[in-house]
Coordinates of C-alpha atoms in Angstrom, one line a residue:
M1 CA -40.9 -13.7 -7.0
S2 CA -40.5 -11.3 -4.1
G3 CA -38.4 -12.4 -1.1
V4 CA -40.5 -10.2 1.2
P5 CA -43.1 -12.2 3.3
A6 CA -46.8 -11.1 2.8
G7 CA -47.6 -8.2 5.0
A8 CA -44.0 -7.4 5.9
A9 CA -42.7 -3.9 5.5
R10 CA -40.1 -3.4 2.8
R11 CA -36.7 -2.3 3.8
R12 CA -35.6 1.1 2.4
L13 CA -32.6 0.7 0.1
Y14 CA -30.5 3.7 -0.9
V15 CA -28.7 2.9 -4.2
F16 CA -25.7 5.1 -5.1
T17 CA -25.2 4.5 -8.8
P18 CA -25.0 6.1 -12.2
L19 CA -28.3 5.7 -14.1
P20 CA -29.4 6.3 -17.6
P21 CA -29.1 8.7 -19.4
Q22 CA -25.6 8.6 -18.1
R23 CA -23.6 6.6 -20.7
N24 CA -21.7 3.8 -19.0
G25 CA -22.0 0.1 -18.3
L26 CA -22.7 0.6 -14.6
A27 CA -25.9 2.5 -15.3
D28 CA -27.0 -0.3 -17.7
Y29 CA -26.1 -2.9 -15.1
I30 CA -28.1 -1.6 -12.3
A31 CA -31.1 -0.8 -14.5
E32 CA -31.6 -4.5 -15.1
Y33 CA -31.8 -5.2 -11.4
L34 CA -33.8 -2.1 -10.2
P35 CA -37.2 -3.6 -11.1
W36 CA -36.3 -6.7 -9.1
L37 CA -34.9 -4.8 -6.1
A38 CA -38.0 -2.5 -6.1
R39 CA -40.2 -5.6 -5.5
D40 CA -38.3 -6.4 -2.3
H41 CA -37.3 -2.9 -1.1
E42 CA -38.4 0.7 -1.0
V43 CA -35.7 1.8 -3.5
C44 CA -34.3 5.3 -3.5
V45 CA -31.7 5.9 -6.2
V46 CA -29.2 8.6 -4.9
A47 CA -28.0 10.5 -8.0
A48 CA -25.0 12.8 -8.0
S49 CA -26.0 16.4 -7.5
D50 CA -25.0 17.5 -11.0
Q51 CA -27.0 14.6 -12.5
L52 CA -30.1 14.7 -10.4
E53 CA -32.5 16.5 -12.8
R54 CA -31.4 14.5 -15.8
V55 CA -31.8 11.2 -14.0
R56 CA -35.2 12.2 -12.6
Q57 CA -36.4 13.2 -16.1
A58 CA -35.2 9.9 -17.6
R59 CA -36.9 7.8 -14.9
P60 CA -39.5 5.5 -16.5
A61 CA -43.1 6.5 -15.7
H62 CA -43.9 3.0 -14.5
A63 CA -40.8 2.7 -12.3
D64 CA -41.4 1.6 -8.7
W65 CA -38.5 3.6 -7.3
T66 CA -37.7 7.2 -6.5
V67 CA -34.7 9.4 -7.4
I68 CA -33.3 11.7 -4.7
G69 CA -30.2 13.8 -4.5
E70 CA -27.2 13.7 -2.2
A71 CA -28.6 16.5 0.0
E72 CA -31.9 14.7 0.6
F73 CA -30.0 11.5 1.4
L74 CA -27.8 13.3 4.0
A75 CA -30.9 14.9 5.5
R76 CA -32.4 11.5 6.1
Q77 CA -29.4 10.0 7.9
P78 CA -29.1 8.2 10.1
D79 CA -31.9 6.0 8.9
P80 CA -32.2 2.9 11.1
Q81 CA -34.7 1.3 8.7
G82 CA -32.5 1.8 5.7
Q83 CA -29.7 0.0 3.9
I84 CA -27.1 1.5 1.5
L85 CA -25.8 0.0 -1.7
Y86 CA -23.0 1.4 -3.8
N87 CA -22.7 0.4 -7.4
L88 CA -19.0 1.3 -7.8
G89 CA -16.7 1.1 -10.8
N90 CA -13.7 2.6 -12.4
N91 CA -15.7 5.4 -13.8
G92 CA -15.9 9.2 -13.4
D93 CA -19.6 9.0 -12.6
C94 CA -18.6 7.3 -9.3
V95 CA -16.2 9.9 -7.9
H96 CA -19.0 11.5 -5.8
M97 CA -19.4 8.2 -3.9
L98 CA -16.0 8.6 -2.3
D99 CA -17.5 11.4 -0.3
H100 CA -20.1 9.1 1.2
L101 CA -18.5 5.6 1.5
Q102 CA -16.5 6.5 4.6
A103 CA -19.3 8.3 6.5
Y104 CA -22.1 5.9 5.5
P105 CA -20.8 2.4 4.9
G106 CA -22.9 0.0 3.0
A107 CA -22.9 -3.0 0.6
V108 CA -20.5 -2.4 -2.4
V109 CA -20.9 -3.9 -5.9
L110 CA -17.3 -3.6 -7.1
H111 CA -17.0 -3.7 -10.9
D112 CA -13.3 -3.2 -11.3
V113 CA -10.7 -3.9 -8.5
S114 CA -8.1 -1.6 -10.0
L115 CA -10.1 1.7 -9.6
F116 CA -7.1 3.2 -11.5
Y117 CA -9.2 5.7 -13.5
L118 CA -11.2 6.6 -10.5
H119 CA -8.0 7.2 -8.6
Q120 CA -6.7 9.5 -11.4
L121 CA -9.9 11.5 -11.4
A122 CA -9.8 12.0 -7.6
A123 CA -6.1 13.1 -8.0
E124 CA -7.1 15.6 -10.6
R125 CA -9.7 17.1 -8.3
G126 CA -7.0 17.6 -5.6
W127 CA -8.4 14.9 -3.3
M128 CA -5.8 12.2 -3.3
G129 CA -2.8 14.1 -2.0
A130 CA -4.5 15.2 1.2
L131 CA -6.4 11.9 1.5
M132 CA -3.3 9.7 1.1
A133 CA -1.3 11.6 3.7
G134 CA -4.1 11.1 6.2
W135 CA -4.6 7.5 5.3
L136 CA -0.9 6.7 5.5
A137 CA -0.7 8.3 8.9
E138 CA -3.8 6.6 10.2
D139 CA -2.4 3.2 9.1
G140 CA 0.7 3.8 11.1
H141 CA 3.1 4.7 8.3
V142 CA 5.6 7.5 8.9
V143 CA 5.6 9.8 5.9
P144 CA 9.1 11.4 5.3
P145 CA 9.0 15.2 5.4
A146 CA 10.4 15.3 1.9
F147 CA 7.2 13.7 0.6
L148 CA 5.0 16.5 2.2
R149 CA 3.9 19.9 1.1
R150 CA 3.8 22.7 3.6
D151 CA 0.1 22.1 4.2
G152 CA 0.8 18.5 5.1
S153 CA -0.6 16.8 2.0
L154 CA 1.4 14.5 -0.1
G155 CA 3.6 16.2 -2.7
V156 CA 5.5 13.1 -3.9
T157 CA 3.3 10.0 -3.8
P158 CA 4.1 6.3 -3.3
G159 CA 3.8 3.9 -6.2
L160 CA 0.5 3.8 -8.1
M161 CA -0.1 0.2 -7.3
Y162 CA 0.3 0.9 -3.6
Q163 CA -2.0 3.9 -3.8
E164 CA -4.7 1.8 -5.5
C165 CA -4.5 -0.9 -2.9
L166 CA -4.7 1.7 -0.1
M167 CA -7.6 3.4 -1.8
L168 CA -9.4 0.0 -2.2
A169 CA -8.8 -0.9 1.4
R170 CA -10.3 2.4 2.5
V171 CA -13.3 2.0 0.3
L172 CA -14.0 -1.5 1.6
K173 CA -12.7 -1.2 5.2
Q174 CA -16.2 -0.6 6.7
A175 CA -18.3 -2.0 3.9
S176 CA -21.0 -4.4 5.2
G177 CA -20.3 -6.6 2.2
V178 CA -18.6 -6.7 -1.2
L179 CA -19.8 -8.3 -4.4
V180 CA -17.5 -9.1 -7.3
H181 CA -18.3 -10.9 -10.5
T182 CA -15.4 -13.3 -11.1
R183 CA -12.8 -15.5 -9.4
Y184 CA -10.1 -13.3 -10.9
A185 CA -11.5 -10.2 -9.2
E186 CA -12.0 -12.1 -5.9
T187 CA -8.4 -13.3 -5.9
R188 CA -7.0 -9.9 -6.9
L189 CA -9.1 -8.1 -4.3
L190 CA -7.9 -10.4 -1.5
G191 CA -4.4 -9.8 -2.7
A192 CA -4.8 -6.1 -2.4
V193 CA -6.8 -6.1 0.8
P194 CA -5.8 -9.3 2.6
E195 CA -7.4 -8.2 5.9
L196 CA -10.9 -8.2 4.2
D197 CA -13.3 -10.5 6.1
R198 CA -14.0 -13.2 3.5
R199 CA -17.5 -13.8 5.0
R200 CA -18.5 -10.4 3.6
L201 CA -17.3 -11.2 0.1
A202 CA -19.6 -12.7 -2.5
R203 CA -19.0 -13.7 -6.1
I204 CA -22.0 -13.4 -8.5
P205 CA -21.4 -13.4 -12.2
H206 CA -22.2 -10.5 -14.4
F207 CA -25.5 -11.2 -16.1
V208 CA -25.7 -11.8 -19.9
L209 CA -28.4 -10.3 -22.1
P210 CA -28.9 -11.4 -25.7
P211 CA -29.1 -8.5 -28.3
A212 CA -32.6 -7.6 -29.2
P213 CA -33.8 -9.1 -32.5
P214 CA -33.1 -6.7 -35.4
G215 CA -36.2 -4.6 -36.2
E216 CA -37.3 -2.7 -39.3
E217 CA -34.6 -0.1 -38.8
A218 CA -31.7 -2.7 -39.1
P219 CA -31.1 -2.3 -42.8
A220 CA -30.9 1.5 -42.6
I221 CA -28.4 1.3 -39.7
L222 CA -26.2 -1.2 -41.5
Q223 CA -26.3 0.9 -44.7
A224 CA -25.4 4.0 -42.8
W225 CA -22.1 2.4 -41.9
G226 CA -21.4 1.0 -45.3
I227 CA -22.2 -2.6 -44.4
G228 CA -23.7 -4.6 -47.3
P229 CA -25.1 -8.1 -47.4
K230 CA -21.8 -9.7 -48.6
H231 CA -19.5 -7.8 -46.3
Q232 CA -17.8 -9.5 -43.3
L233 CA -18.3 -7.2 -40.3
L234 CA -15.4 -6.7 -37.9
L235 CA -16.7 -4.9 -34.8
V236 CA -15.1 -3.2 -31.8
P237 CA -18.1 -2.5 -29.5
G238 CA -18.3 -0.2 -26.6
F239 CA -16.6 3.0 -25.4
L240 CA -13.4 3.5 -27.3
T241 CA -11.1 4.1 -24.4
G242 CA -7.3 4.0 -24.3
N243 CA -7.2 0.5 -22.8
K244 CA -9.1 -1.2 -25.6
M245 CA -6.0 -2.0 -27.6
L246 CA -7.3 0.1 -30.5
Y247 CA -3.8 0.5 -32.1
E248 CA -3.4 -3.3 -32.3
V249 CA -6.7 -3.7 -34.1
L250 CA -5.9 -0.9 -36.5
A251 CA -2.5 -2.4 -37.3
A252 CA -3.9 -5.9 -37.9
Y253 CA -6.6 -4.5 -40.2
R254 CA -4.1 -2.5 -42.1
Q255 CA -2.2 -5.7 -42.8
V256 CA -5.2 -7.7 -43.9
Q257 CA -7.4 -5.2 -45.7
P258 CA -5.6 -5.1 -49.1
S259 CA -6.1 -8.9 -49.6
C260 CA -9.5 -9.1 -48.0
P261 CA -11.6 -6.3 -49.6
M262 CA -15.0 -7.6 -48.2
L263 CA -13.9 -7.0 -44.6
R264 CA -15.4 -3.9 -42.9
L265 CA -14.0 -2.7 -39.6
V266 CA -16.4 -0.6 -37.5
F267 CA -15.6 0.9 -34.1
A268 CA -19.1 1.1 -32.5
G269 CA -18.8 3.5 -29.7
E270 CA -17.8 7.0 -28.5
E271 CA -14.2 8.1 -28.8
R272 CA -12.2 9.6 -26.0
P273 CA -9.4 11.4 -27.9
A274 CA -7.5 12.3 -24.8
E275 CA -6.9 8.6 -24.2
Y276 CA -6.4 7.5 -27.8
D277 CA -7.1 9.8 -30.8
L278 CA -8.6 7.1 -33.0
A279 CA -10.1 9.3 -35.7
R280 CA -6.7 11.1 -36.2
R281 CA -4.9 7.7 -36.5
I282 CA -7.4 6.4 -39.0
A283 CA -7.1 9.6 -41.1
A284 CA -3.3 9.3 -41.1
W285 CA -3.3 5.6 -42.2
W286 CA -6.2 5.9 -44.6
P287 CA -6.0 9.4 -46.1
E288 CA -8.3 8.4 -49.0
G289 CA -11.1 7.8 -46.5
D290 CA -11.4 4.0 -47.2
G291 CA -10.4 3.0 -43.7
P292 CA -12.4 1.9 -40.6
V293 CA -15.5 3.7 -39.5
V294 CA -16.1 5.2 -36.1
T295 CA -19.9 5.5 -35.3
G296 CA -19.8 7.6 -32.2
Y297 CA -22.1 6.9 -29.3
L298 CA -24.9 4.4 -30.2
D299 CA -28.0 3.6 -28.2
A300 CA -28.6 0.0 -27.2
E301 CA -30.9 -0.7 -30.1
A302 CA -28.4 0.4 -32.7
L303 CA -25.5 -1.4 -31.0
D304 CA -27.7 -4.6 -30.9
V305 CA -28.2 -4.4 -34.7
L306 CA -24.4 -4.4 -35.2
L307 CA -23.7 -7.1 -32.6
A308 CA -26.3 -9.3 -34.3
R309 CA -24.6 -8.7 -37.7
A310 CA -21.0 -8.9 -36.7
D311 CA -18.9 -11.8 -38.0
L312 CA -16.1 -11.1 -35.6
S313 CA -16.1 -8.8 -32.5
F314 CA -13.0 -7.6 -30.7
V315 CA -13.4 -7.3 -26.9
L316 CA -9.9 -6.4 -25.8
R317 CA -8.9 -4.5 -22.7
Y318 CA -5.4 -4.1 -21.2
P319 CA -3.8 -3.1 -18.8
T320 CA -7.0 -2.5 -16.8
Y321 CA -8.8 -5.8 -17.2
G322 CA -12.5 -5.1 -17.4
E323 CA -13.1 -8.2 -15.3
S324 CA -16.9 -7.6 -15.2
S325 CA -17.5 -6.4 -18.7
G326 CA -21.0 -7.1 -20.1
I327 CA -20.0 -6.5 -23.7
L328 CA -18.3 -9.8 -24.1
P329 CA -21.4 -12.0 -23.6
R330 CA -23.5 -9.5 -25.6
A331 CA -21.1 -10.0 -28.5
A332 CA -21.1 -13.8 -28.2
L333 CA -24.9 -13.9 -28.0
G334 CA -25.0 -12.0 -31.3
G335 CA -23.9 -15.2 -33.0
G336 CA -20.5 -14.1 -34.3
R337 CA -17.1 -15.1 -33.1
V338 CA -15.4 -13.0 -30.4
V339 CA -11.7 -12.4 -29.8
T340 CA -10.6 -11.4 -26.3
V341 CA -7.4 -11.3 -24.3
D342 CA -6.3 -14.3 -22.2
I343 CA -6.1 -12.4 -18.9
G344 CA -8.4 -11.2 -16.3
A345 CA -11.9 -12.8 -16.1
Y346 CA -12.6 -13.5 -19.7
P347 CA -11.5 -17.2 -19.5
E348 CA -14.5 -17.7 -17.1
Y349 CA -16.9 -17.0 -20.0
V350 CA -16.8 -20.4 -21.6
S351 CA -18.1 -20.6 -25.2
P352 CA -16.8 -22.1 -28.5
Q353 CA -17.7 -18.6 -29.9
V354 CA -14.9 -17.0 -27.8
M355 CA -11.2 -17.2 -28.8
P356 CA -8.6 -15.8 -26.3
V357 CA -5.4 -14.4 -27.7
P358 CA -2.2 -13.8 -25.7
V359 CA -1.2 -10.2 -24.8
G360 CA 2.3 -9.6 -26.0
P361 CA 4.5 -9.2 -29.1
G362 CA 2.4 -11.6 -31.2
L363 CA -1.0 -9.9 -30.6
V364 CA -1.2 -8.0 -33.9
A365 CA -0.4 -11.2 -35.8
A366 CA -3.0 -13.1 -33.9
L367 CA -5.7 -10.5 -34.6
A368 CA -4.7 -10.4 -38.3
Q369 CA -5.0 -14.2 -38.5
A370 CA -8.5 -14.1 -36.9
M371 CA -9.5 -11.5 -39.5
R372 CA -8.2 -13.6 -42.4
E373 CA -10.1 -16.6 -41.1
V374 CA -13.3 -14.6 -41.2
A375 CA -12.6 -13.3 -44.7
A376 CA -12.1 -16.9 -46.0
V377 CA -15.7 -17.8 -45.5
P378 CA -19.0 -16.1 -46.5
S379 CA -20.8 -13.9 -43.9
L380 CA -23.1 -15.9 -41.7
A381 CA -26.5 -16.8 -43.3
P382 CA -29.5 -15.8 -41.2
D383 CA -30.4 -19.4 -40.3
E384 CA -26.9 -20.2 -39.2
R385 CA -26.7 -17.1 -37.1
L386 CA -30.0 -17.9 -35.5
K387 CA -28.8 -21.4 -34.7
R388 CA -25.6 -20.0 -33.0
Q389 CA -27.6 -17.4 -31.1
T390 CA -30.0 -20.1 -29.8
E391 CA -27.2 -22.4 -28.7
E392 CA -25.3 -19.6 -26.9
Q393 CA -28.5 -18.5 -25.1
A394 CA -29.0 -22.1 -23.9
R395 CA -25.3 -22.2 -22.7
Q396 CA -25.7 -19.0 -20.7
A397 CA -29.3 -19.4 -19.4
D398 CA -28.1 -19.4 -15.7
R399 CA -26.6 -16.0 -16.2
L400 CA -29.8 -14.1 -17.0
P401 CA -30.7 -11.4 -14.5
Q402 CA -33.7 -13.2 -13.2
A403 CA -31.6 -16.3 -12.6
L404 CA -29.0 -14.4 -10.7
Y405 CA -31.3 -12.1 -8.7
P406 CA -32.0 -14.6 -5.8
A407 CA -28.3 -14.8 -5.0
W408 CA -28.1 -11.0 -5.2
Q409 CA -31.0 -10.6 -2.7
A410 CA -29.5 -13.2 -0.4
W411 CA -26.2 -11.2 -0.4
L412 CA -28.1 -8.0 0.4
D413 CA -29.8 -9.7 3.3
R414 CA -26.5 -11.0 4.7
C415 CA -25.1 -7.5 4.4
H416 CA -28.0 -6.0 6.3
R417 CA -27.8 -8.5 9.1
S418 CA -24.0 -7.9 9.5
S419 CA -24.4 -4.2 9.6
A420 CA -27.2 -4.5 12.2
A421 CA -25.2 -6.9 14.4

């Protein structure tokens, strides 16, 4: 139901965000809320200049929002009737937002309080040296001459953790409001930016969405990855980045595979070899080609087929914590067991399907034990899997997008009032 009174004009909402066909979780996240936001607002999605045409072409024909570029957004400012929302995460598709956050403050949905990868990308583009020198000076810090280049930018930088906190403080200093998903993120954010006005901080959980029921294409998808009816499927879903503890999963599987021949390990996502060359490692450890499978990028439908078939999924992320990851609930809602790490926000997702394991020297042994436990019993029968899926959906009903949206809209209204005051 719309929160706009009958006859009232809708507020214009500029949304800076990645959007499909861009391949990242932030795009998928905002796509769930856009139809709801468009009921209450005149929504203009602001796409990065180099993505504008792709995002426009991918916009659904029935969508009740427009897609504009950065230049058109700038031409409309200042817009006294508008509000700005930044869907910001630790993702390369968000780097362009750093150009706008300072000049045009707005409400910020913060998906990762570390912003470590975003910081690295900004540094690679030559921004952070000059930015940090200016920020340190503005904050009253005296920068020793030995740290400066001849042009005044930083040549030798302070510690990365300090830089991240300084970057985060700058991102949020003038924000009309900040939304995080977990108590962990809230606590860590206030530790990094203690001067943040807590009245502008909201905590709304990441939504959960059950995987779509398998369609007619499901058997062909499973067959393509060598998964038969009697196999027990071990799944690592999502982008295969360097922080997903891929080595530990491989090492555990290598221990277990000889005695558990019905296990199949599938990495269901796109590789990033610069972060961890997964295919090369698999080829080295399994030269006969009988090792784990890497699918490459999968669309949502194909990933749902695997999630709804998995007996055990591994959702591991360290040292950046993924405190807002949506893949954990998707995996649990598929009906299989899920192993995750005992840090960050994952303990907030309460389910008998989810088993946390400690990060540290015993991690490989813990992963191997979880694999052996799965191998010791037959793969889930369809009726048992359906029962687990139904029970999990009932446990998580208050985290569906439609259940969370009223709190989302109330937060946006508070942000708008604070910026107008």
